[in-house]
Structure formats: structure tokens, C-alpha cells
mmCIF file of C-alpha atoms in Angstrom:
data_model
loop_
_atom_site.group_PDB
_atom_site.id
_atom_site.type_symbol
_atom_site.label_atom_id
_atom_site.label_comp_id
_atom_site.label_asym_id
_atom_site.label_seq_id
_atom_site.Cartn_x
_atom_site.Cartn_y
_atom_site.Cartn_z
ATOM 1 C CA MET A 1 -44.923 125.105 118.604
ATOM 2 C CA LEU A 2 -44.183 122.164 116.579
ATOM 3 C CA ASP A 3 -42.452 123.979 114.353
ATOM 4 C CA ARG A 4 -39.760 125.042 116.469
ATOM 5 C CA LEU A 5 -39.978 121.443 118.025
ATOM 6 C CA ARG A 6 -39.363 119.959 114.809
ATOM 7 C CA ARG A 7 -36.302 122.688 114.234
ATOM 8 C CA LEU A 8 -34.818 121.904 117.708
ATOM 9 C CA HIS A 9 -34.599 118.532 116.919
ATOM 10 C CA GLU A 10 -32.986 118.554 113.326
ATOM 11 C CA VAL A 11 -30.215 120.963 115.071
ATOM 12 C CA THR A 12 -29.275 119.170 118.284
ATOM 13 C CA ASN A 13 -28.598 116.117 115.803
ATOM 14 C CA GLU A 14 -26.412 119.095 113.693
ATOM 15 C CA MET A 15 -24.956 120.342 117.132
ATOM 16 C CA LEU A 16 -23.776 116.757 118.182
ATOM 17 C CA GLY A 17 -21.750 116.254 114.770
ATOM 18 C CA ILE A 18 -19.959 119.826 115.508
ATOM 19 C CA LEU A 19 -16.824 118.448 116.746
ATOM 20 C CA ASP A 20 -14.659 122.144 115.598
ATOM 21 C CA LEU A 21 -15.562 124.054 119.256
ATOM 22 C CA ASP A 22 -15.508 127.390 116.895
ATOM 23 C CA ARG A 23 -18.050 126.086 114.343
ATOM 24 C CA LEU A 24 -20.435 124.690 117.349
ATOM 25 C CA TYR A 25 -20.033 127.840 119.394
ATOM 26 C CA MET A 26 -21.603 129.636 116.593
ATOM 27 C CA THR A 27 -23.905 127.529 115.615
ATOM 28 C CA VAL A 28 -25.173 127.578 119.079
ATOM 29 C CA ALA A 29 -25.925 131.387 118.681
ATOM 30 C CA ASP A 30 -27.731 131.644 115.283
ATOM 31 C CA VAL A 31 -30.077 128.571 116.808
ATOM 32 C CA ALA A 32 -31.160 130.238 119.423
ATOM 33 C CA LYS A 33 -31.242 133.352 118.130
ATOM 34 C CA SER A 34 -33.781 131.551 115.669
ATOM 35 C CA LEU A 35 -35.019 129.150 117.990
ATOM 36 C CA ASP A 36 -36.717 131.845 120.258
ATOM 37 C CA THR A 37 -37.220 134.365 116.740
ATOM 38 C CA ALA A 38 -35.247 136.455 119.240
ATOM 39 C CA ASP A 39 -33.174 139.752 118.099
ATOM 40 C CA ALA A 40 -29.388 137.934 119.088
ATOM 41 C CA ALA A 41 -27.979 135.685 120.809
ATOM 42 C CA SER A 42 -24.268 134.682 122.442
ATOM 43 C CA LEU A 43 -22.546 131.789 123.780
ATOM 44 C CA MET A 44 -20.307 133.038 126.285
ATOM 45 C CA ILE A 45 -17.544 130.565 127.764
ATOM 46 C CA VAL A 46 -15.372 130.151 130.868
ATOM 47 C CA ASP A 47 -12.089 131.253 130.181
ATOM 48 C CA GLU A 48 -10.069 130.964 133.455
ATOM 49 C CA ASP A 49 -7.032 132.979 131.874
ATOM 50 C CA GLU A 50 -9.420 136.041 131.537
ATOM 51 C CA ASP A 51 -10.991 135.113 134.704
ATOM 52 C CA ALA A 52 -14.711 136.224 132.869
ATOM 53 C CA LEU A 53 -16.744 134.739 131.014
ATOM 54 C CA VAL A 54 -16.330 135.371 127.263
ATOM 55 C CA ILE A 55 -18.262 136.284 123.666
ATOM 56 C CA ARG A 56 -17.315 132.759 121.853
ATOM 57 C CA GLY A 57 -20.550 132.462 119.312
ATOM 58 C CA TYR A 58 -22.726 135.442 118.463
ATOM 59 C CA SER A 59 -25.401 136.449 116.019
ATOM 60 C CA GLY A 60 -27.350 139.601 115.922
ATOM 61 C CA LEU A 61 -24.773 141.264 117.724
ATOM 62 C CA SER A 62 -21.407 143.440 116.839
ATOM 63 C CA ASP A 63 -17.893 142.228 116.660
ATOM 64 C CA SER A 64 -16.610 144.699 118.549
ATOM 65 C CA TYR A 65 -19.494 143.635 121.393
ATOM 66 C CA ALA A 66 -18.663 140.534 120.913
ATOM 67 C CA ALA A 67 -14.850 141.005 121.226
ATOM 68 C CA THR A 68 -15.012 143.190 124.513
ATOM 69 C CA GLN A 69 -18.138 142.296 126.718
ATOM 70 C CA ARG A 70 -16.584 140.490 129.674
ATOM 71 C CA ILE A 71 -18.622 138.803 133.038
ATOM 72 C CA PRO A 72 -16.182 138.061 136.114
ATOM 73 C CA LEU A 73 -16.672 135.078 137.394
ATOM 74 C CA SER A 74 -17.257 135.794 140.424
ATOM 75 C CA ARG A 75 -20.437 137.576 139.499
ATOM 76 C CA ALA A 76 -21.050 134.991 136.558
ATOM 77 C CA ARG A 77 -21.223 131.770 139.223
ATOM 78 C CA LYS A 78 -22.946 134.011 142.185
ATOM 79 C CA HIS A 79 -25.767 134.450 139.388
ATOM 80 C CA TYR A 80 -25.738 131.041 138.068
ATOM 81 C CA GLU A 81 -25.290 129.398 141.370
ATOM 82 C CA ARG A 82 -27.290 126.025 139.984
ATOM 83 C CA PRO A 83 -26.858 124.042 136.783
ATOM 84 C CA GLY A 84 -29.961 124.445 134.722
ATOM 85 C CA SER A 85 -30.925 128.073 136.213
ATOM 86 C CA LEU A 86 -32.377 130.543 133.718
ATOM 87 C CA VAL A 87 -33.749 133.997 134.114
ATOM 88 C CA VAL A 88 -35.304 137.249 131.694
ATOM 89 C CA ARG A 89 -33.731 140.207 133.144
ATOM 90 C CA ASP A 90 -33.965 143.924 131.518
ATOM 91 C CA LEU A 91 -30.900 144.485 130.266
ATOM 92 C CA ARG A 92 -31.434 148.680 131.270
ATOM 93 C CA THR A 93 -31.810 148.058 135.084
ATOM 94 C CA ALA A 94 -29.809 144.702 135.737
ATOM 95 C CA PRO A 95 -27.216 144.098 133.094
ATOM 96 C CA LEU A 96 -25.305 141.824 132.987
ATOM 97 C CA GLY A 97 -21.894 142.649 131.803
ATOM 98 C CA ASN A 98 -20.626 146.506 130.732
ATOM 99 C CA PRO A 99 -23.586 147.869 131.019
ATOM 100 C CA THR A 100 -22.205 151.293 128.036
ATOM 101 C CA LEU A 101 -21.993 148.017 125.889
ATOM 102 C CA ILE A 102 -25.367 147.083 126.447
ATOM 103 C CA ARG A 103 -26.510 150.219 125.591
ATOM 104 C CA GLY A 104 -24.044 150.917 122.979
ATOM 105 C CA GLU A 105 -25.704 147.157 121.141
ATOM 106 C CA GLY A 106 -29.334 148.768 121.920
ATOM 107 C CA LEU A 107 -30.449 145.276 124.065
ATOM 108 C CA ALA A 108 -33.324 145.402 126.542
ATOM 109 C CA LYS A 109 -34.499 142.306 127.559
ATOM 110 C CA VAL A 110 -32.144 139.057 127.814
ATOM 111 C CA LEU A 111 -33.346 135.264 128.703
ATOM 112 C CA ALA A 112 -30.312 133.944 130.405
ATOM 113 C CA LEU A 113 -29.409 130.275 130.512
ATOM 114 C CA SER A 114 -26.695 128.471 132.547
ATOM 115 C CA VAL A 115 -24.630 126.019 130.382
ATOM 116 C CA ALA A 116 -23.193 123.345 133.079
ATOM 117 C CA ARG A 117 -22.086 119.827 132.803
ATOM 118 C CA GLU A 118 -21.425 117.606 136.459
ATOM 119 C CA GLY A 119 -22.133 120.801 138.277
ATOM 120 C CA GLU A 120 -19.725 122.718 136.773
ATOM 121 C CA LEU A 121 -20.201 125.631 135.025
ATOM 122 C CA MET A 122 -18.899 125.314 131.445
ATOM 123 C CA GLY A 123 -20.870 129.394 130.191
ATOM 124 C CA ALA A 124 -24.461 130.725 129.620
ATOM 125 C CA LEU A 125 -26.122 131.141 126.833
ATOM 126 C CA HIS A 126 -27.750 134.750 126.231
ATOM 127 C CA ILE A 127 -31.153 135.239 124.194
ATOM 128 C CA TYR A 128 -31.700 139.072 123.487
ATOM 129 C CA SER A 129 -34.254 140.981 122.159
ATOM 130 C CA ARG A 130 -33.887 144.837 121.962
ATOM 131 C CA ASP A 131 -37.547 145.755 122.517
ATOM 132 C CA PRO A 132 -38.314 146.321 126.343
ATOM 133 C CA ALA A 133 -42.243 145.267 125.875
ATOM 134 C CA ARG A 134 -40.631 141.989 124.584
ATOM 135 C CA ASP A 135 -41.820 139.156 127.344
ATOM 136 C CA PHE A 136 -39.722 135.625 126.453
ATOM 137 C CA ASP A 137 -42.976 133.196 127.242
ATOM 138 C CA GLU A 138 -43.161 129.956 128.542
ATOM 139 C CA VAL A 139 -42.640 128.106 125.214
ATOM 140 C CA ASP A 140 -39.513 130.349 124.792
ATOM 141 C CA ARG A 141 -38.163 129.255 127.785
ATOM 142 C CA GLU A 142 -38.652 125.509 127.553
ATOM 143 C CA LEU A 143 -37.114 124.835 124.586
ATOM 144 C CA ALA A 144 -33.926 127.259 124.851
ATOM 145 C CA HIS A 145 -33.606 125.324 129.206
ATOM 146 C CA ILE A 146 -33.355 122.108 126.314
ATOM 147 C CA LEU A 147 -31.300 123.663 123.734
ATOM 148 C CA ALA A 148 -28.634 124.697 126.691
ATOM 149 C CA ALA A 149 -28.792 121.127 128.167
ATOM 150 C CA GLN A 150 -28.312 119.773 124.571
ATOM 151 C CA VAL A 151 -25.463 122.031 124.103
ATOM 152 C CA SER A 152 -23.414 121.125 127.277
ATOM 153 C CA VAL A 153 -23.459 117.336 125.511
ATOM 154 C CA ALA A 154 -22.095 119.055 122.158
ATOM 155 C CA ILE A 155 -18.947 121.589 123.636
ATOM 156 C CA ALA A 156 -18.607 117.939 125.966
ATOM 157 C CA ASN A 157 -18.226 115.878 123.284
ATOM 158 C CA ALA A 158 -16.514 118.713 120.835
ATOM 159 C CA ARG A 159 -13.635 118.834 123.508
ATOM 160 C CA LEU A 160 -13.266 115.874 124.155
ATOM 161 C CA PHE A 161 -12.554 115.062 120.401
ATOM 162 C CA THR A 162 -10.256 118.427 120.618
ATOM 163 C CA GLN A 163 -8.185 116.388 123.489
ATOM 164 C CA LEU A 164 -7.984 113.197 121.165
ATOM 165 C CA THR A 165 -6.339 114.961 118.192
ATOM 166 C CA GLU A 166 -3.069 114.880 118.963
ATOM 167 C CA MET A 167 -3.184 111.202 119.169
ATOM 168 C CA ASP A 168 -1.762 108.681 116.929
ATOM 169 C CA GLU A 169 -3.534 106.320 114.331
ATOM 170 C CA ALA A 170 -4.468 103.872 116.839
ATOM 171 C CA ARG A 171 -7.004 105.892 118.813
ATOM 172 C CA GLU A 172 -8.329 106.579 115.200
ATOM 173 C CA ARG A 173 -11.231 103.382 115.388
ATOM 174 C CA PHE A 174 -11.442 104.383 118.844
ATOM 175 C CA LEU A 175 -12.518 108.004 117.856
ATOM 176 C CA SER A 176 -15.350 105.806 115.021
ATOM 177 C CA ILE A 177 -16.500 104.248 118.689
ATOM 178 C CA VAL A 178 -16.784 107.290 120.658
ATOM 179 C CA SER A 179 -18.969 108.702 117.229
ATOM 180 C CA HIS A 180 -21.174 105.595 117.466
ATOM 181 C CA GLU A 181 -21.815 105.269 120.950
ATOM 182 C CA LEU A 182 -22.343 108.939 121.296
ATOM 183 C CA ARG A 183 -24.998 109.079 118.305
ATOM 184 C CA THR A 184 -26.638 105.396 118.973
ATOM 185 C CA PRO A 185 -29.153 106.957 121.544
ATOM 186 C CA LEU A 186 -30.292 109.750 119.500
ATOM 187 C CA THR A 187 -31.829 107.253 116.365
ATOM 188 C CA PRO A 188 -34.701 105.809 119.325
ATOM 189 C CA LEU A 189 -34.784 109.421 120.578
ATOM 190 C CA LYS A 190 -35.685 110.853 117.106
ATOM 191 C CA ALA A 191 -38.291 108.446 116.852
ATOM 192 C CA LEU A 192 -40.145 108.660 119.980
ATOM 193 C CA ALA A 193 -40.084 112.689 119.201
ATOM 194 C CA GLN A 194 -41.558 112.215 116.131
ATOM 195 C CA LEU A 195 -44.887 109.346 116.987
ATOM 196 C CA GLN A 196 -45.342 112.292 119.568
ATOM 197 C CA LEU A 197 -45.369 115.433 116.980
ATOM 198 C CA GLY A 198 -47.593 112.729 115.064
ATOM 199 C CA ARG A 199 -50.161 111.657 118.384
ATOM 200 C CA LEU A 200 -49.761 115.185 118.845
ATOM 201 C CA ARG A 201 -50.991 116.864 115.770
ATOM 202 C CA ARG A 202 -53.803 114.296 114.888
ATOM 203 C CA SER A 203 -54.961 115.052 118.083
ATOM 204 C CA GLN A 204 -55.521 117.989 117.787
ATOM 205 C CA GLU A 205 -56.762 118.045 113.833
ATOM 206 C CA ARG A 206 -59.646 115.503 115.256
ATOM 207 C CA GLY A 207 -60.177 117.129 118.148
ATOM 208 C CA VAL A 208 -59.367 114.307 120.306
ATOM 209 C CA PRO A 209 -57.720 113.911 123.268
ATOM 210 C CA MET A 210 -54.444 112.117 123.441
ATOM 211 C CA ASP A 211 -53.457 108.747 124.878
ATOM 212 C CA LEU A 212 -51.571 109.630 127.943
ATOM 213 C CA ASP A 213 -50.056 106.274 129.016
ATOM 214 C CA ALA A 214 -48.120 105.966 125.850
ATOM 215 C CA LEU A 215 -47.578 109.205 126.208
ATOM 216 C CA ALA A 216 -45.735 108.829 130.014
ATOM 217 C CA ARG A 217 -43.739 105.058 128.259
ATOM 218 C CA ASN A 218 -42.846 107.319 125.489
ATOM 219 C CA LEU A 219 -41.506 109.703 127.691
ATOM 220 C CA GLU A 220 -40.084 107.168 130.039
ATOM 221 C CA SER A 221 -37.872 105.995 126.693
ATOM 222 C CA ILE A 222 -36.516 109.226 126.033
ATOM 223 C CA GLU A 223 -35.563 109.679 129.541
ATOM 224 C CA ARG A 224 -33.674 106.360 129.419
ATOM 225 C CA GLN A 225 -31.550 107.422 125.346
ATOM 226 C CA VAL A 226 -30.758 111.076 127.593
ATOM 227 C CA ASP A 227 -29.801 109.090 130.731
ATOM 228 C CA ARG A 228 -27.509 106.268 128.410
ATOM 229 C CA MET A 229 -25.732 109.374 126.385
ATOM 230 C CA ASN A 230 -24.879 111.777 129.387
ATOM 231 C CA GLY A 231 -23.316 108.102 130.524
ATOM 232 C CA LEU A 232 -21.479 107.791 128.145
ATOM 233 C CA VAL A 233 -19.816 111.355 128.268
ATOM 234 C CA ASN A 234 -19.917 111.648 131.333
ATOM 235 C CA ASP A 235 -17.114 108.345 131.435
ATOM 236 C CA LEU A 236 -15.325 109.945 128.836
ATOM 237 C CA LEU A 237 -14.756 112.862 131.291
ATOM 238 C CA SER A 238 -14.036 110.950 134.233
ATOM 239 C CA VAL A 239 -11.565 108.942 132.405
ATOM 240 C CA SER A 240 -10.117 112.386 130.772
ATOM 241 C CA ARG A 241 -9.645 113.896 134.516
ATOM 242 C CA ALA A 242 -7.964 110.634 135.934
ATOM 243 C CA GLY A 243 -5.460 110.902 133.556
ATOM 244 C CA LYS A 244 -5.016 114.717 134.262
ATOM 245 C CA GLY A 245 -4.964 113.715 137.645
ATOM 246 C CA ARG A 246 -8.222 116.257 138.524
ATOM 247 C CA PHE A 247 -10.070 112.712 138.994
ATOM 248 C CA GLU A 248 -12.000 113.978 142.643
ATOM 249 C CA ILE A 249 -14.555 112.999 145.071
ATOM 250 C CA ASP A 250 -16.788 115.200 147.263
ATOM 251 C CA ARG A 251 -17.784 113.208 150.336
ATOM 252 C CA GLU A 252 -20.919 113.212 152.185
ATOM 253 C CA PRO A 253 -23.200 110.289 154.182
ATOM 254 C CA PHE A 254 -25.981 109.322 152.389
ATOM 255 C CA ASP A 255 -27.685 106.264 152.550
ATOM 256 C CA LEU A 256 -26.432 103.481 150.221
ATOM 257 C CA ALA A 257 -28.891 100.286 150.862
ATOM 258 C CA ALA A 258 -31.424 103.062 148.792
ATOM 259 C CA GLU A 259 -29.011 103.992 145.652
ATOM 260 C CA VAL A 260 -28.310 99.872 145.375
ATOM 261 C CA ARG A 261 -31.915 99.971 145.498
ATOM 262 C CA ASP A 262 -32.821 102.788 143.129
ATOM 263 C CA VAL A 263 -30.209 101.652 140.257
ATOM 264 C CA VAL A 264 -31.416 98.583 140.068
ATOM 265 C CA GLY A 265 -35.084 100.133 139.793
ATOM 266 C CA ARG A 266 -33.632 101.662 137.121
ATOM 267 C CA TYR A 267 -33.214 98.888 134.822
ATOM 268 C CA VAL A 268 -35.594 97.150 136.339
ATOM 269 C CA ALA A 269 -37.337 99.961 134.262
ATOM 270 C CA ALA A 270 -35.508 99.868 131.632
ATOM 271 C CA THR A 271 -35.734 95.873 130.785
ATOM 272 C CA ARG A 272 -38.839 95.445 130.790
ATOM 273 C CA GLU A 273 -40.172 95.392 127.858
ATOM 274 C CA GLU A 274 -37.725 92.606 126.306
ATOM 275 C CA GLY A 275 -38.420 90.801 129.306
ATOM 276 C CA ARG A 276 -35.621 88.750 129.760
ATOM 277 C CA HIS A 277 -33.905 90.027 132.760
ATOM 278 C CA THR A 278 -34.767 89.292 136.335
ATOM 279 C CA PHE A 279 -33.727 91.427 139.164
ATOM 280 C CA ALA A 280 -32.380 90.614 142.221
ATOM 281 C CA VAL A 281 -32.010 92.551 145.732
ATOM 282 C CA ASP A 282 -30.560 91.730 149.264
ATOM 283 C CA THR A 283 -29.527 94.918 150.594
ATOM 284 C CA PRO A 284 -29.893 95.645 154.563
ATOM 285 C CA GLU A 285 -32.675 98.605 155.448
ATOM 286 C CA THR A 286 -30.152 101.555 155.542
ATOM 287 C CA LEU A 287 -26.548 102.027 155.226
ATOM 288 C CA THR A 288 -25.000 104.540 155.501
ATOM 289 C CA TYR A 289 -22.208 105.161 153.605
ATOM 290 C CA ASP A 290 -19.473 108.586 153.759
ATOM 291 C CA GLY A 291 -18.519 108.866 149.952
ATOM 292 C CA ASP A 292 -19.814 110.870 146.862
ATOM 293 C CA GLN A 293 -22.946 109.059 146.292
ATOM 294 C CA SER A 294 -23.075 111.034 141.983
ATOM 295 C CA ARG A 295 -19.452 108.954 141.511
ATOM 296 C CA ILE A 296 -21.136 105.995 143.679
ATOM 297 C CA ASP A 297 -24.475 105.986 141.331
ATOM 298 C CA GLN A 298 -21.577 105.796 138.097
ATOM 299 C CA LEU A 299 -19.959 102.702 139.430
ATOM 300 C CA LEU A 300 -23.480 101.023 140.031
ATOM 301 C CA MET A 301 -25.145 101.982 136.549
ATOM 302 C CA ASN A 302 -22.320 101.144 135.284
ATOM 303 C CA LEU A 303 -21.423 97.778 136.586
ATOM 304 C CA VAL A 304 -25.233 96.702 136.480
ATOM 305 C CA GLY A 305 -25.649 97.511 133.248
ATOM 306 C CA ASN A 306 -22.401 95.291 132.282
ATOM 307 C CA ALA A 307 -24.302 92.544 134.137
ATOM 308 C CA VAL A 308 -27.130 93.050 131.488
ATOM 309 C CA LYS A 309 -25.302 93.971 128.260
ATOM 310 C CA TYR A 310 -23.065 90.877 128.722
ATOM 311 C CA SER A 311 -26.194 88.012 129.870
ATOM 312 C CA PRO A 312 -27.563 89.522 126.028
ATOM 313 C CA ARG A 313 -30.009 85.636 126.427
ATOM 314 C CA GLY A 314 -31.134 86.697 129.840
ATOM 315 C CA GLY A 315 -31.606 85.344 133.530
ATOM 316 C CA GLU A 316 -30.423 86.667 136.768
ATOM 317 C CA VAL A 317 -29.339 89.709 137.867
ATOM 318 C CA ALA A 318 -28.542 89.398 141.664
ATOM 319 C CA VAL A 319 -26.787 92.621 143.857
ATOM 320 C CA ARG A 320 -25.667 92.254 147.219
ATOM 321 C CA LEU A 321 -24.928 94.919 149.819
ATOM 322 C CA ALA A 322 -23.866 93.547 152.889
ATOM 323 C CA ARG A 323 -20.887 94.997 155.621
ATOM 324 C CA GLU A 324 -17.658 93.145 156.085
ATOM 325 C CA ASN A 325 -15.100 93.226 158.089
ATOM 326 C CA GLY A 326 -15.193 97.068 157.969
ATOM 327 C CA ALA A 327 -16.716 97.708 154.643
ATOM 328 C CA ALA A 328 -19.524 97.408 152.330
ATOM 329 C CA GLU A 329 -19.475 95.119 149.661
ATOM 330 C CA ILE A 330 -21.467 94.928 146.854
ATOM 331 C CA ALA A 331 -22.207 91.595 144.496
ATOM 332 C CA ILE A 332 -23.400 92.053 140.676
ATOM 333 C CA ALA A 333 -23.661 88.945 139.506
ATOM 334 C CA ASP A 334 -25.067 87.873 136.350
ATOM 335 C CA GLN A 335 -25.740 84.865 134.559
ATOM 336 C CA GLY A 336 -24.214 85.719 130.597
ATOM 337 C CA ILE A 337 -21.375 84.886 128.893
ATOM 338 C CA GLY A 338 -18.512 84.971 131.448
ATOM 339 C CA ILE A 339 -14.352 85.879 131.363
ATOM 340 C CA SER A 340 -11.943 83.750 130.551
ATOM 341 C CA GLU A 341 -8.722 83.595 133.117
ATOM 342 C CA SER A 342 -7.177 85.912 130.492
ATOM 343 C CA ASP A 343 -9.393 89.012 130.209
ATOM 344 C CA ARG A 344 -9.871 88.629 133.882
ATOM 345 C CA ALA A 345 -6.096 89.721 134.163
ATOM 346 C CA ARG A 346 -6.441 92.888 131.895
ATOM 347 C CA LEU A 347 -10.237 94.078 131.534
ATOM 348 C CA GLY A 348 -10.793 97.401 133.857
ATOM 349 C CA GLY A 349 -7.538 99.130 132.109
ATOM 350 C CA ALA A 350 -8.880 101.988 130.431
ATOM 351 C CA PHE A 351 -9.996 101.177 126.869
ATOM 352 C CA THR A 352 -9.501 97.768 126.999
ATOM 353 C CA ARG A 353 -12.078 94.728 126.155
ATOM 354 C CA GLY A 354 -12.509 91.511 126.154
ATOM 355 C CA ALA A 355 -11.898 89.053 123.909
ATOM 356 C CA GLY A 356 -13.945 86.563 121.944
ATOM 357 C CA LYS A 357 -17.514 87.129 122.638
ATOM 358 C CA ALA A 358 -16.962 89.996 124.881
ATOM 359 C CA ALA A 359 -15.544 91.505 121.744
ATOM 360 C CA THR A 360 -18.628 91.461 119.603
ATOM 361 C CA PHE A 361 -20.434 93.461 121.470
ATOM 362 C CA ALA A 362 -20.815 97.707 121.074
ATOM 363 C CA GLY A 363 -18.393 99.926 123.630
ATOM 364 C CA MET A 364 -15.403 101.787 124.308
ATOM 365 C CA GLY A 365 -14.094 99.648 127.167
ATOM 366 C CA ILE A 366 -14.741 101.989 129.861
ATOM 367 C CA GLY A 367 -17.405 101.997 132.029
ATOM 368 C CA LEU A 368 -15.360 99.082 133.855
ATOM 369 C CA HIS A 369 -12.497 101.068 133.853
ATOM 370 C CA VAL A 370 -14.681 103.972 135.537
ATOM 371 C CA ALA A 371 -16.212 101.936 137.925
ATOM 372 C CA LYS A 372 -12.707 100.281 139.022
ATOM 373 C CA LEU A 373 -11.508 104.954 139.750
ATOM 374 C CA VAL A 374 -14.131 105.139 141.869
ATOM 375 C CA ALA A 375 -13.922 102.296 144.051
ATOM 376 C CA GLU A 376 -9.939 102.968 144.209
ATOM 377 C CA ALA A 377 -11.158 107.112 145.257
ATOM 378 C CA HIS A 378 -13.083 105.507 147.781
ATOM 379 C CA GLY A 379 -9.581 103.954 149.648
ATOM 380 C CA GLY A 380 -11.723 100.979 148.154
ATOM 381 C CA SER A 381 -11.711 97.783 145.062
ATOM 382 C CA LEU A 382 -12.943 96.275 142.158
ATOM 383 C CA GLN A 383 -12.776 92.215 141.843
ATOM 384 C CA LEU A 384 -13.869 90.327 138.839
ATOM 385 C CA GLU A 385 -14.623 86.845 139.646
ATOM 386 C CA SER A 386 -15.611 84.539 136.499
ATOM 387 C CA PRO A 387 -15.650 80.678 136.142
ATOM 388 C CA GLY A 388 -15.309 81.007 132.831
ATOM 389 C CA GLU A 389 -16.551 81.907 129.415
ATOM 390 C CA ASP A 390 -20.825 81.101 129.100
ATOM 391 C CA LYS A 391 -20.766 80.622 133.157
ATOM 392 C CA GLY A 392 -21.557 84.500 134.294
ATOM 393 C CA THR A 393 -19.582 86.899 136.282
ATOM 394 C CA THR A 394 -19.516 88.306 139.334
ATOM 395 C CA VAL A 395 -17.804 92.323 140.326
ATOM 396 C CA ARG A 396 -16.992 92.690 143.591
ATOM 397 C CA VAL A 397 -16.415 95.617 145.566
ATOM 398 C CA ARG A 398 -15.221 96.799 149.049
ATOM 399 C CA LEU A 399 -16.119 100.478 149.695
ATOM 400 C CA PRO A 400 -14.072 101.073 153.379
ATOM 401 C CA LEU A 401 -16.727 102.115 156.102
#
């Protein structure tokens, strides 16, 4: 188990560094086959032109099988009805794809997982056994589940790179920043994983129980780093979709007050150890809003995150939600570096960053832009207020009710 976890950690770093999609697809299949000590594996990707899942990466399968096997999208979307779905199927009685091809390939069992991003099916990871008696156990399933989640991030990263390769030299620096920003969370993830593996090994060798409190703290840290990486990728995808006129929202009623409190609570937990920031939250008990909760969550995470980031000496981050003049108004105020008058007029554009002190902070210049996109997609607005440098910033979001 430890060796397989270590291998999973190593290949995750490798996958996230592969920007060529064809190479990435084949690497994923090789990794899936080896991690679960299976006979074969394939990575199937949604092909809108063929209206089917098609094999783009494979290991242990014949070239003819990989070239001809298809799963219609109508069936795939029914089978993989939700992100993270995972099943083991007997291919002799419940085949996925063309049963004649499956019989010819001698495949008996499959561990099948969806590969999805933001609720959208990207493809499926299939891990095969030719032994009818093989039963993929809990460890096999857990490793495959983690791998599939990482694969979705790696594919999103590589696809974005593919879109950007046709841009001019002015974008080269941006690509370097993107690579750095996406890799940065991996360093603490690796350190925490190594720490826990060491503790687990010592616990097994000495026959003593693990420190569960320390384990819980480290798992929370790992979760925050994964959330950070997901946030970066989601922002990049949002900018890309907006540029193609595909930035969409799905409206449903939800409690905006509870959502605001939840986001602030996440930052309270994330900044607890550094101890520099305090948070003040002022919301009504409830405020029902008809909007896209996932997009509003993205807006709030970006804005509260900016308030924390650009107040490096700490201080209070005050978040207020109120019903005013037929709208839900959110104000997020910090005591940080502030914004110069010249910067206020241009900030909020894609890949636009502040000058002066703001330029010394890491970032891609898209968090505020995405928040503005979300506000405007809901028929609202976003405004920046600051008395000047070193005098803090207030961001005001207005969402019509």
C-alpha cells in the first residue's frame, strides 16, 4: 500500500508537468495499469464530432481495439451520471462498448471511473482484468479514484496550454506564471504526504497508534492546497470560456448569507496558524438569492482571498452582506496595501495586475476579473474603493434581487 501511494504521488507530479495531450493520455493509461496491477487500461475522452467516448490513451490493449472501440455519449452520460462515479462491471454480462471487440480482446472485468471537471464529463478511465475471478478491492478503488481526480486537473491544464500556444510572445511570461502557480501547491502537498507516510511507517514498525489530531490537521492542509489548485484551474477555465462567449450560469435559489459565512469560515481555518488576520462577518440570518451558487462561491473565494493576500501584515478582513435598494450588496474590506488611483481604473481586466507593491505579489491577474465576470453575469456589478496605497481596499459587489 505504501509503495503504491508513493508511486501515485510521483506520477501526479509527472502528469501535471505534461502539456502535450497525446503524451498525457498515454501516460495516464500506463499509470492506471501499473497502480492497480491490472492487465490493461484505457483513457476514453469525449469526442463531440463522433458523439462518443473514444480511446486516446491505452496500455495492454491492441491497437485495433483502441482504434475502433466507442461508447455513445448518450449511454456514457447515463452511466457516468455524476462526477466521481466508480463501478466494477463484469464485461461478459454487462459490456461497456462493443461486446464483440471486448470478447476479442479477452477482457473480463473493468473498474470504470468518470473523469469530470466542474460537473462536465471529460471522459472515463477504464482499468481492465482478463481474469474473471479478479475483484478490484477497496485499495484499488481508492487509488483509482484519486488518480481520476488528478487526471481531470492535468487534462484541463494541458488543454489550456494547447489553446495558448498560438498566442504571441507576450503570453510566454503568462505561461510561466501559470505553470508556477499550478505547481506551487504541489510542494506542501508532497511534504505533507511524506510526513504522513513516515508517521504511518513508524506507527506500524513500533506498534503504536498514530497521532490522529496531527493527521487531521495535515489532511485539512492537504485539502486546502487541493482547493487552491482547483480554484486556479477553475479561474483559468472561466476566463477561457468567457473569451469564447461560453460563460454560463445556472440559477437556483440558495441562501446567500449562509454561503458568505461558509466562505469566510474557510479562510478563518486557512489562516489560523499564521495568526495575522482576523475576520468580521456581518450578514442577515438568511437571504435567499436566485443565482449560480458555485459561481458566487468562486467570486467570494477570489475576493476574500485577495483581501488576505494583499494585507500581508494582517489586520481585519471585514465582510458585510445586506439587502439594499432591491439588491444584495456584499462589501469586503481589508487593511492592506491599497490601490493607487491610476490602478483602480484598469484593474478587473483579464491578466491585469496592479503596479507598485501589488506587482511584488505572485499571481496571474485573473481572480478579480473572474469575480467581475460572475457579478456581471448575474446582472450585477463590482466596484473597487481605496483611499490610496497602504490605506486598504474595499470591494463592493451588487447583485440584483
